[in-house]
Coordinates of C-alpha atoms in Angstrom, one line a residue:
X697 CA 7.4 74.1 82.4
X698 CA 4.7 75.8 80.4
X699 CA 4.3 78.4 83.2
X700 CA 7.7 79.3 83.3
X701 CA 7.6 79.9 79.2
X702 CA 4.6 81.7 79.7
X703 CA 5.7 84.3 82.4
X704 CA 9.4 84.5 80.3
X705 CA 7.5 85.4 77.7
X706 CA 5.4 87.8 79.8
X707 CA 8.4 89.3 80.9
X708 CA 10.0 92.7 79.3
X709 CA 12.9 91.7 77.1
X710 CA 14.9 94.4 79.7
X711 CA 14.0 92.3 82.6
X712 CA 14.3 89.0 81.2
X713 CA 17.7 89.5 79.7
X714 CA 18.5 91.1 83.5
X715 CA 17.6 88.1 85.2
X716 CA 19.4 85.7 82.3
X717 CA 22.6 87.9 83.3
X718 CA 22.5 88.0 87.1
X719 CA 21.5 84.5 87.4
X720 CA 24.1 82.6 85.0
X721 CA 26.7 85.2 86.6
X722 CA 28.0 86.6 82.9
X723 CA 31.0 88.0 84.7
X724 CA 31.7 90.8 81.5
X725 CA 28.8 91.3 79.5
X726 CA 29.1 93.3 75.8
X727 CA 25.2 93.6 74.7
X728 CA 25.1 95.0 70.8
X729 CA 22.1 95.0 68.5
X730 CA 22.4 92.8 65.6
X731 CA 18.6 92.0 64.6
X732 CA 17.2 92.6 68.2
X733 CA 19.7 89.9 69.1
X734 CA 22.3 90.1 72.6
X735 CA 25.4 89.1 73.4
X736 CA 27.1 88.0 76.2
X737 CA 30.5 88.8 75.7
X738 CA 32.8 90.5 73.2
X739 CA 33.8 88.0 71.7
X740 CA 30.8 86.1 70.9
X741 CA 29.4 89.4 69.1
X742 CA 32.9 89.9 67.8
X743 CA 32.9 86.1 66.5
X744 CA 29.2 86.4 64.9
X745 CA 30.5 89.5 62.8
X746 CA 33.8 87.9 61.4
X747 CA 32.0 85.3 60.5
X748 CA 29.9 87.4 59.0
X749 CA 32.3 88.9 56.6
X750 CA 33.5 85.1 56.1
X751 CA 30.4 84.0 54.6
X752 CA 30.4 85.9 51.7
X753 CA 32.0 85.4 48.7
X754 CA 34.7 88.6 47.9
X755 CA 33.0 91.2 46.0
X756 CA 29.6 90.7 46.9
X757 CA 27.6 93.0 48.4
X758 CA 26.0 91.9 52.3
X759 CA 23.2 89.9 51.1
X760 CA 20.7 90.2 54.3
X761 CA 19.3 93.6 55.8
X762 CA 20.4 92.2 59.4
X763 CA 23.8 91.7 58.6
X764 CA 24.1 95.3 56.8
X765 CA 22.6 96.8 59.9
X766 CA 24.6 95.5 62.0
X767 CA 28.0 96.2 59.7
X768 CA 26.9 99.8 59.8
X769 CA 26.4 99.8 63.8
X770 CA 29.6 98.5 63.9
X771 CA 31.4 100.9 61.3
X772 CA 29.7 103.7 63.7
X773 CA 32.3 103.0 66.2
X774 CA 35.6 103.8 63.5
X775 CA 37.1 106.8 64.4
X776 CA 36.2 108.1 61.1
X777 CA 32.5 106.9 61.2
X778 CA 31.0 110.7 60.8
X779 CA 33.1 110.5 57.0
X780 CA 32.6 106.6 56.5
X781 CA 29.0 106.9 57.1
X782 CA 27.9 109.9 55.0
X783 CA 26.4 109.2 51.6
X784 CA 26.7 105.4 52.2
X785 CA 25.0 103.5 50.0
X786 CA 26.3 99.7 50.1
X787 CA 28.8 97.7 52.4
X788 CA 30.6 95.2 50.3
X789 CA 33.0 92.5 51.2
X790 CA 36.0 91.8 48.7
X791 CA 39.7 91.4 49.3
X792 CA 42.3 93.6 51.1
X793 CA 44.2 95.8 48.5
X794 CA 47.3 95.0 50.2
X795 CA 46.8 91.1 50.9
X796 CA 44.5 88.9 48.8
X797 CA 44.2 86.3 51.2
X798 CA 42.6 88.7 53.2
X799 CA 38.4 90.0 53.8
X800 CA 37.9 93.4 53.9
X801 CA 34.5 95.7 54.5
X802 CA 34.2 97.8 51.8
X803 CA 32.2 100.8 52.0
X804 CA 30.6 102.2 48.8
X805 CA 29.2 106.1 48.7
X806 CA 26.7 107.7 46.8
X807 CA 29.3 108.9 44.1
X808 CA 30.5 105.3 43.2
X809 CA 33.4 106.0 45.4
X810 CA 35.1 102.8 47.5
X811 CA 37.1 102.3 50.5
X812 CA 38.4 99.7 52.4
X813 CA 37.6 99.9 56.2
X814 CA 39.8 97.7 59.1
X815 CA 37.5 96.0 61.3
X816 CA 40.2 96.3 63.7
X817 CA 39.9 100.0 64.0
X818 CA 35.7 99.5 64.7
X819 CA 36.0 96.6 67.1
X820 CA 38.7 98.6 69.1
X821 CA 36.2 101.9 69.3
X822 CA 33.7 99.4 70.3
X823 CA 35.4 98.0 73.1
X824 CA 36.7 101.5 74.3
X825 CA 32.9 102.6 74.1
X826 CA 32.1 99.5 76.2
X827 CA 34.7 100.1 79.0
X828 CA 33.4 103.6 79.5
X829 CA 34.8 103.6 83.3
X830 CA 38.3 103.0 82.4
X831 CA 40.6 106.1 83.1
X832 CA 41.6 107.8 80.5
X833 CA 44.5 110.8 79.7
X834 CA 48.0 111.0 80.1
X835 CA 50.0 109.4 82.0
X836 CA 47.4 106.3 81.8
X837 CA 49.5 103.6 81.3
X838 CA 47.8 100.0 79.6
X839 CA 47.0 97.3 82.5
X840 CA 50.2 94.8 81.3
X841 CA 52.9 97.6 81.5
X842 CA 54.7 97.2 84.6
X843 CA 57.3 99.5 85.0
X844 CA 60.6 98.0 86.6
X845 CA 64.1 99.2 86.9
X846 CA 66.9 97.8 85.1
X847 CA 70.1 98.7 83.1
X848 CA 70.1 102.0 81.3
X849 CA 66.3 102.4 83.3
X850 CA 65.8 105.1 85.2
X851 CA 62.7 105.9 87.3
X852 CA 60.5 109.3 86.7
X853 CA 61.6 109.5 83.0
X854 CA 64.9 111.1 84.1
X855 CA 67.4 111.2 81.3
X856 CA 70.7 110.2 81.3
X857 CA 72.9 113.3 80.6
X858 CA 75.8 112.9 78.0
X859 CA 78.8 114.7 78.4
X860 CA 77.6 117.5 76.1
X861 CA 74.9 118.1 77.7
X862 CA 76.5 118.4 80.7
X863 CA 79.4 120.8 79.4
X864 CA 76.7 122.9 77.9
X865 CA 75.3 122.9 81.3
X866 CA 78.2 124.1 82.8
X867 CA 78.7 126.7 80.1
X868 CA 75.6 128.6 80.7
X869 CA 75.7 128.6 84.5
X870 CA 79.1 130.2 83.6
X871 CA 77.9 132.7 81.4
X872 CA 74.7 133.6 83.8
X873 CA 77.1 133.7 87.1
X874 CA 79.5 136.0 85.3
X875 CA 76.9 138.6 84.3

């Protein structure tokens, strides 16, 4: 047993963590750096950072360097992490300004300024940096839509046409054919 610890601990943290992966078969694997520390999935890192923000006690500022670090890796996946980010000088958590019941992150600038930040927001950039293969554009429709037929459904995002419409229609092939 020894010599495996000893040649684990030879091993590159790269390699090692490659090994761990391919041979417990991690089907979906979300590794994020929270004190040199991986994860195996989403919601594991996910779970660590809620609870996180659970720990403290609202209106205190995040007592450990590990957890701020990791708070502010997070906040750089926000879509307005290039704003959020500049001139930060604390992360607090304290309660939402619409729901007291509820945590919120709290960022606090340089200039005494607060604002609220949803974790939501951060954890969704995350896991759209993490699937990085999905397609993306228009027309991309989410993997639980499936289009069916039904009443009042029509395929290829025709319209219905209401008698109006059709009327004016008719009006301005009228007025084209007599010119």
């Amino acid at each position: 047993m020894e010599a495996v610890v000893s040649c684990a601990n030879a091993m590159p943290r790269a390699l090692l963590l490659d090994w761990f992966y391919k041979r417990f078969a991690v089907s979906w694997m979300a590794v994020a750096m929270k004190a040199a520390i991986t994860y195996a999935s989403f919601m594991t890192l996910k779970n660590s950072l809620v609870e996180v923000l659970l720990e403290q006690e609202p209106g205190m500022h995040l007592r450990f360097q590990d957890d701020e670090e990791a708070m502010k890796a997070l906040l750089s996946y926000h879509p307005e992490a290039d704003r959020l980010l500049e001139d930060l000088v604390a992360i607090k958590v304290d309660c939402s300004p619409v729901d007291d019941d509820t945590r919120c992150l709290w960022v606090i600038k340089f200039d005494g300024y607060e604002e609220d930040v949803s974790l939501q927001a951060c954890f969704e950039g995350l896991e759209k940096a993490l699937h990085l293969d999905a397609p993306q554009g228009e027309g991309v429709r989410p993997r639980h839509f499936v289009p069916r037929l039904g009443p009042g459904r029509w395929r290829n995002d025709v319209q219905r046409e209401t008698a109006f419409q059709r009327a004016e229609r008719e009006e301005t092939l009228g007025i084209t054919a007599n010119k």
